[in-house]
């Protein structure tokens, strides 16, 4: 067991991909983990079983669409009811709807901003009273290198992910007095279902652009989250790029 023994972590969108790897990494370090999912209960329950060894109840799956403020608040309340506290909040849930602006509809713009940006405000707002009472907390927001660099066909996603960076810095300023750190991670291209949607010939071109020569693994991001949670007590308001050098 690692350093997170006795802590409670909430990971949004943790049924697969980066979120799943984060839940497993934090669990491996001893945290009790709330595995949030929106639609697919099965994969979330699988993550819970892999975390709950020897019948001990170290993890629980909680359904909530975090783009809905009431459901996001319920996620935090269920965490408190179940485990009595919240130490680590990883805002990982995200979607893409990639189209050039010419084709993008207002609904598609709104949907991505709602899931990728507004949800983070909803969960942090709901966790705030608990963080202030505990006088501690760690918030990690999953942004993207696209929020820093921009990307063709991703105005909605880039705006939401850039917004997360501004939110992270402002929240870090507001919450430092309560001993709460807030940081953003900007993954590069990571091998998940989200990246799986990219056509094979485009993937080859992407690989050629990455100085370290490979697409990242979800564990590359999960280990960064674990580092921040375990040892990042003096790191706040930062944007940490984990991208193989694709954007410097
Ligand atoms: P993914 O599509 O594999 O997983 C996203 C998860 O979020 C899914 O489990 C999905 O069900 C969940 N989710 C979506 N909307 C939700 C909602 N409203 N409420 C609760 N859960 C919801 O994607 P991933 O690649 O694992 O991405 C995880 C995060 O990392 C996202 O925020 C994404 O933008 C970011 N990211 C990914 C990459 C990449 O290359 N994969 C790069 C940069 C940033």
Short mmCIF file of C-alpha atoms and ligand atoms in Angstrom, two decimals:
data_model
loop_
_atom_site.label_atom_id
_atom_site.label_comp_id
_atom_site.label_asym_id
_atom_site.label_seq_id
_atom_site.Cartn_x
_atom_site.Cartn_y
_atom_site.Cartn_z
CA UNK A 1 0.00 0.00 0.00
CA UNK A 2 1.12 3.56 -0.69
CA UNK A 3 0.72 6.95 0.87
CA UNK A 4 -2.97 7.47 0.24
CA UNK A 5 -4.14 5.09 2.96
CA UNK A 6 -7.16 6.59 4.71
CA UNK A 7 -8.00 9.05 1.94
CA UNK A 8 -11.10 9.15 -0.25
CA UNK A 9 -10.92 9.92 -3.97
CA UNK A 10 -13.67 10.70 -6.46
CA UNK A 11 -12.82 10.10 -10.12
CA UNK A 12 -15.39 11.23 -12.68
CA UNK A 13 -15.85 9.20 -15.87
CA UNK A 14 -13.86 6.33 -14.36
CA UNK A 15 -15.39 3.36 -16.17
CA UNK A 16 -12.74 3.32 -18.88
CA UNK A 17 -9.71 5.04 -20.36
CA UNK A 18 -7.72 7.55 -18.33
CA UNK A 19 -10.34 7.71 -15.55
CA UNK A 20 -10.16 3.97 -15.01
CA UNK A 21 -6.36 4.04 -14.86
CA UNK A 22 -6.52 6.93 -12.36
CA UNK A 23 -9.02 5.06 -10.15
CA UNK A 24 -6.78 1.96 -10.19
CA UNK A 25 -3.61 3.93 -9.48
CA UNK A 26 -5.13 5.82 -6.53
CA UNK A 27 -6.64 2.57 -5.25
CA UNK A 28 -3.23 0.89 -5.48
CA UNK A 29 -1.87 3.65 -3.27
CA UNK A 30 -4.49 2.89 -0.62
CA UNK A 31 -7.24 5.43 -1.38
CA UNK A 32 -10.87 4.42 -1.20
CA UNK A 33 -12.26 5.32 -4.59
CA UNK A 34 -15.64 6.50 -5.86
CA UNK A 35 -15.82 5.33 -9.46
CA UNK A 36 -18.23 7.70 -11.20
CA UNK A 37 -19.94 6.71 -14.44
CA UNK A 38 -22.65 8.24 -16.55
CA UNK A 39 -24.22 5.43 -18.60
CA UNK A 40 -22.26 2.18 -18.43
CA UNK A 41 -22.66 0.52 -15.06
CA UNK A 42 -20.90 -2.75 -16.08
CA UNK A 43 -17.41 -1.34 -16.73
CA UNK A 44 -17.60 0.83 -13.57
CA UNK A 45 -18.55 -2.24 -11.48
CA UNK A 46 -15.54 -4.06 -12.99
CA UNK A 47 -13.24 -1.28 -11.81
CA UNK A 48 -14.83 -1.52 -8.35
CA UNK A 49 -14.25 -5.30 -8.18
CA UNK A 50 -10.63 -4.93 -9.24
CA UNK A 51 -10.18 -2.37 -6.42
CA UNK A 52 -12.07 -4.27 -3.72
CA UNK A 53 -9.68 -6.99 -2.70
CA UNK A 54 -10.43 -9.63 -0.07
CA UNK A 55 -14.04 -8.50 0.20
CA UNK A 56 -13.04 -5.15 1.70
CA UNK A 57 -15.14 -2.25 0.48
CA UNK A 58 -12.49 0.08 -0.89
CA UNK A 59 -14.46 1.31 -3.85
CA UNK A 60 -17.97 2.05 -4.98
CA UNK A 61 -19.53 2.88 -8.35
CA UNK A 62 -21.80 5.93 -8.36
CA UNK A 63 -23.90 6.90 -11.37
CA UNK A 64 -24.07 10.63 -12.10
CA UNK A 65 -24.03 12.72 -15.25
CA UNK A 66 -21.63 15.37 -13.96
CA UNK A 67 -22.74 17.85 -16.60
CA UNK A 68 -25.94 18.19 -14.56
CA UNK A 69 -25.35 20.35 -11.45
CA UNK A 70 -27.77 18.37 -9.28
CA UNK A 71 -26.29 15.03 -10.24
CA UNK A 72 -22.76 16.35 -9.70
CA UNK A 73 -23.76 17.52 -6.21
CA UNK A 74 -25.36 14.15 -5.50
CA UNK A 75 -22.10 12.41 -6.47
CA UNK A 76 -20.25 14.36 -3.80
CA UNK A 77 -23.00 13.82 -1.21
CA UNK A 78 -23.03 10.06 -1.85
CA UNK A 79 -19.26 10.06 -1.39
CA UNK A 80 -19.64 11.71 2.02
CA UNK A 81 -22.49 9.38 3.02
CA UNK A 82 -20.47 6.32 2.04
CA UNK A 83 -16.95 7.22 3.19
CA UNK A 84 -17.38 10.27 5.45
CA UNK A 85 -14.95 12.59 3.61
CA UNK A 86 -13.47 13.62 0.27
CA UNK A 87 -9.74 14.20 -0.13
CA UNK A 88 -9.06 13.91 -3.86
CA UNK A 89 -11.37 15.05 -6.65
CA UNK A 90 -10.29 14.14 -10.17
CA UNK A 91 -12.44 15.85 -12.79
CA UNK A 92 -11.74 13.49 -15.66
CA UNK A 93 -15.07 13.05 -17.50
CA UNK A 94 -14.94 14.50 -20.98
CA UNK A 95 -16.33 14.19 -24.48
CA UNK A 96 -15.51 15.41 -27.96
CA UNK A 97 -17.77 16.42 -30.83
CA UNK A 98 -15.24 17.29 -33.51
CA UNK A 99 -16.36 19.44 -36.44
CA UNK A 100 -15.16 22.59 -38.10
CA UNK A 101 -17.09 25.66 -36.99
CA UNK A 102 -18.78 25.73 -40.36
CA UNK A 103 -20.56 22.47 -39.49
CA UNK A 104 -20.73 22.70 -35.71
CA UNK A 105 -24.15 23.47 -34.23
CA UNK A 106 -24.79 25.62 -31.16
CA UNK A 107 -26.09 22.50 -29.37
CA UNK A 108 -22.81 20.67 -30.11
CA UNK A 109 -20.81 23.61 -28.81
CA UNK A 110 -22.91 23.80 -25.65
CA UNK A 111 -22.79 20.06 -24.98
CA UNK A 112 -18.98 19.91 -25.01
CA UNK A 113 -18.61 23.02 -22.84
CA UNK A 114 -21.21 21.63 -20.44
CA UNK A 115 -19.48 18.25 -19.99
CA UNK A 116 -15.83 19.30 -20.27
CA UNK A 117 -15.86 22.61 -18.40
CA UNK A 118 -19.05 23.33 -16.47
CA UNK A 119 -19.06 19.91 -14.77
CA UNK A 120 -15.79 20.80 -13.01
CA UNK A 121 -17.33 23.88 -11.46
CA UNK A 122 -20.31 21.79 -10.32
CA UNK A 123 -18.23 19.11 -8.57
CA UNK A 124 -15.76 21.54 -6.98
CA UNK A 125 -18.61 23.78 -5.79
CA UNK A 126 -20.30 20.77 -4.18
CA UNK A 127 -17.05 19.54 -2.57
CA UNK A 128 -16.09 22.99 -1.27
CA UNK A 129 -17.92 22.87 2.10
CA UNK A 130 -16.23 19.53 2.85
CA UNK A 131 -12.79 20.76 1.83
CA UNK A 132 -13.13 23.89 3.97
CA UNK A 133 -14.32 21.88 6.95
CA UNK A 134 -11.46 19.40 6.57
CA UNK A 135 -8.96 22.18 5.80
CA UNK A 136 -7.51 19.99 3.07
CA UNK A 137 -8.20 18.75 -0.43
CA UNK A 138 -6.64 17.98 -3.80
CA UNK A 139 -8.42 18.84 -7.04
CA UNK A 140 -7.04 17.65 -10.37
CA UNK A 141 -8.73 18.77 -13.58
CA UNK A 142 -8.13 16.83 -16.80
CA UNK A 143 -7.51 19.47 -19.44
CA UNK A 144 -5.69 18.73 -22.73
CA UNK A 145 -2.76 19.98 -24.76
CA UNK A 146 -5.49 21.05 -27.20
CA UNK A 147 -6.53 23.64 -24.61
CA UNK A 148 -3.02 25.08 -24.85
CA UNK A 149 -2.28 24.65 -28.56
CA UNK A 150 -5.72 24.73 -30.22
CA UNK A 151 -6.69 22.15 -32.84
CA UNK A 152 -8.44 22.15 -36.19
CA UNK A 153 -12.04 20.95 -35.81
CA UNK A 154 -12.05 21.30 -32.02
CA UNK A 155 -13.10 24.87 -31.22
CA UNK A 156 -15.61 23.64 -28.64
CA UNK A 157 -13.20 21.20 -26.98
CA UNK A 158 -10.22 23.59 -27.07
CA UNK A 159 -12.30 26.38 -25.53
CA UNK A 160 -13.58 24.11 -22.76
CA UNK A 161 -10.11 22.72 -21.99
CA UNK A 162 -8.53 26.19 -22.03
CA UNK A 163 -11.35 27.35 -19.76
CA UNK A 164 -10.39 24.59 -17.34
CA UNK A 165 -6.88 26.01 -17.08
CA UNK A 166 -8.26 29.44 -16.13
CA UNK A 167 -10.67 27.83 -13.69
CA UNK A 168 -7.82 25.84 -12.15
CA UNK A 169 -5.68 28.92 -11.51
CA UNK A 170 -8.56 30.96 -10.08
CA UNK A 171 -9.78 28.12 -7.88
CA UNK A 172 -6.20 27.56 -6.68
CA UNK A 173 -6.03 31.20 -5.59
CA UNK A 174 -9.37 31.03 -3.79
CA UNK A 175 -8.81 27.70 -2.07
CA UNK A 176 -5.17 27.93 -1.00
CA UNK A 177 -6.25 29.46 2.32
CA UNK A 178 -8.08 26.19 3.09
CA UNK A 179 -5.02 24.08 2.24
CA UNK A 180 -6.69 22.88 -0.97
CA UNK A 181 -4.53 22.49 -4.08
CA UNK A 182 -5.98 22.73 -7.59
CA UNK A 183 -4.00 21.67 -10.65
CA UNK A 184 -4.66 20.79 -14.28
CA UNK A 185 -3.08 18.00 -16.28
CA UNK A 186 -2.77 18.40 -20.04
CA UNK A 187 -2.44 14.97 -21.63
CA UNK A 188 -1.17 14.69 -25.18
CA UNK A 189 -2.45 11.86 -27.38
CA UNK A 190 -3.37 8.93 -25.11
CA UNK A 191 -4.42 5.45 -26.25
CA UNK A 192 -8.10 5.30 -25.16
CA UNK A 193 -11.53 4.99 -26.81
CA UNK A 194 -11.49 8.77 -27.34
CA UNK A 195 -8.27 8.46 -29.36
CA UNK A 196 -9.49 5.20 -30.95
CA UNK A 197 -11.98 7.25 -32.96
CA UNK A 198 -9.08 8.80 -34.92
CA UNK A 199 -8.55 7.15 -38.37
CA UNK A 200 -5.44 4.93 -38.67
CA UNK A 201 -3.68 7.11 -41.29
CA UNK A 202 -4.18 10.17 -39.09
CA UNK A 203 -2.78 8.21 -36.10
CA UNK A 204 0.40 7.54 -38.10
CA UNK A 205 0.80 11.26 -38.80
CA UNK A 206 0.21 12.00 -35.12
CA UNK A 207 2.86 9.47 -34.02
CA UNK A 208 5.34 11.13 -36.36
CA UNK A 209 4.73 14.47 -34.60
CA UNK A 210 5.48 13.16 -31.09
CA UNK A 211 9.13 13.67 -30.09
CA UNK A 212 9.09 10.64 -27.76
CA UNK A 213 7.75 8.59 -30.68
CA UNK A 214 4.78 6.90 -29.05
CA UNK A 215 1.17 7.51 -28.13
CA UNK A 216 0.79 7.85 -24.36
CA UNK A 217 -0.78 5.19 -22.14
CA UNK A 218 -3.54 5.95 -19.60
CA UNK A 219 -1.06 4.95 -16.89
CA UNK A 220 1.25 7.83 -17.95
CA UNK A 221 -1.52 10.18 -16.82
CA UNK A 222 -2.60 8.10 -13.82
CA UNK A 223 0.93 8.13 -12.39
CA UNK A 224 1.01 11.93 -12.65
CA UNK A 225 -2.29 12.13 -10.78
CA UNK A 226 -0.88 9.81 -8.11
CA UNK A 227 2.23 11.95 -7.77
CA UNK A 228 0.15 15.10 -7.29
CA UNK A 229 -2.10 13.35 -4.76
CA UNK A 230 0.74 11.74 -2.81
CA UNK A 231 3.54 14.29 -3.00
CA UNK A 232 2.15 17.45 -4.59
CA UNK A 233 1.34 19.34 -1.40
CA UNK A 234 3.31 22.43 -2.50
CA UNK A 235 2.07 22.40 -6.10
CA UNK A 236 -1.01 24.48 -6.89
CA UNK A 237 -2.45 26.46 -9.81
CA UNK A 238 -0.20 24.57 -12.23
CA UNK A 239 -0.81 23.10 -15.65
CA UNK A 240 1.22 19.91 -16.01
CA UNK A 241 1.82 18.67 -19.53
CA UNK A 242 2.16 14.91 -20.00
CA UNK A 243 2.38 14.74 -23.75
CA UNK A 244 5.55 13.10 -25.04
CA UNK A 245 6.75 16.53 -26.12
CA UNK A 246 4.04 17.07 -28.72
CA UNK A 247 3.48 20.59 -27.39
CA UNK A 248 6.21 22.50 -25.55
P1 LIG B 1 -12.91 8.19 -22.81
O1 LIG B 1 -13.92 8.62 -23.80
O2 LIG B 1 -12.26 6.85 -22.97
O3 LIG B 1 -13.47 8.29 -21.33
C1 LIG B 1 -14.23 9.39 -20.89
C2 LIG B 1 -15.10 8.93 -19.75
O4 LIG B 1 -15.91 10.03 -19.33
C3 LIG B 1 -16.05 7.81 -20.17
O5 LIG B 1 -16.06 6.81 -19.20
C4 LIG B 1 -17.39 8.52 -20.26
O6 LIG B 1 -18.51 7.69 -20.02
C5 LIG B 1 -17.24 9.56 -19.17
N1 LIG B 1 -18.19 10.65 -19.30
C6 LIG B 1 -18.47 11.39 -20.41
N2 LIG B 1 -19.42 12.28 -20.14
C7 LIG B 1 -19.74 12.13 -18.82
C8 LIG B 1 -20.66 12.78 -17.95
N3 LIG B 1 -21.45 13.76 -18.39
N4 LIG B 1 -20.72 12.38 -16.66
C9 LIG B 1 -19.92 11.37 -16.20
N5 LIG B 1 -19.04 10.71 -16.99
C10 LIG B 1 -18.97 11.10 -18.29
O7 LIG B 1 -11.82 9.35 -22.79
P2 LIG B 1 -10.32 9.43 -22.20
O8 LIG B 1 -9.41 9.47 -23.36
O9 LIG B 1 -10.13 8.44 -21.11
O10 LIG B 1 -10.38 10.91 -21.62
C11 LIG B 1 -10.43 11.23 -20.24
C12 LIG B 1 -10.16 12.72 -20.09
O11 LIG B 1 -8.86 13.03 -20.62
C13 LIG B 1 -11.16 13.61 -20.85
O12 LIG B 1 -11.44 14.75 -20.11
C14 LIG B 1 -10.38 13.97 -22.11
O13 LIG B 1 -10.83 15.16 -22.66
C15 LIG B 1 -8.98 14.06 -21.58
N6 LIG B 1 -7.95 13.89 -22.61
C16 LIG B 1 -7.84 12.75 -23.33
C17 LIG B 1 -6.86 12.64 -24.32
C18 LIG B 1 -6.67 11.41 -25.17
O14 LIG B 1 -5.88 11.45 -26.13
N7 LIG B 1 -7.31 10.30 -24.88
C19 LIG B 1 -6.00 13.73 -24.56
C20 LIG B 1 -6.14 14.88 -23.80
C21 LIG B 1 -7.12 14.95 -22.82
#
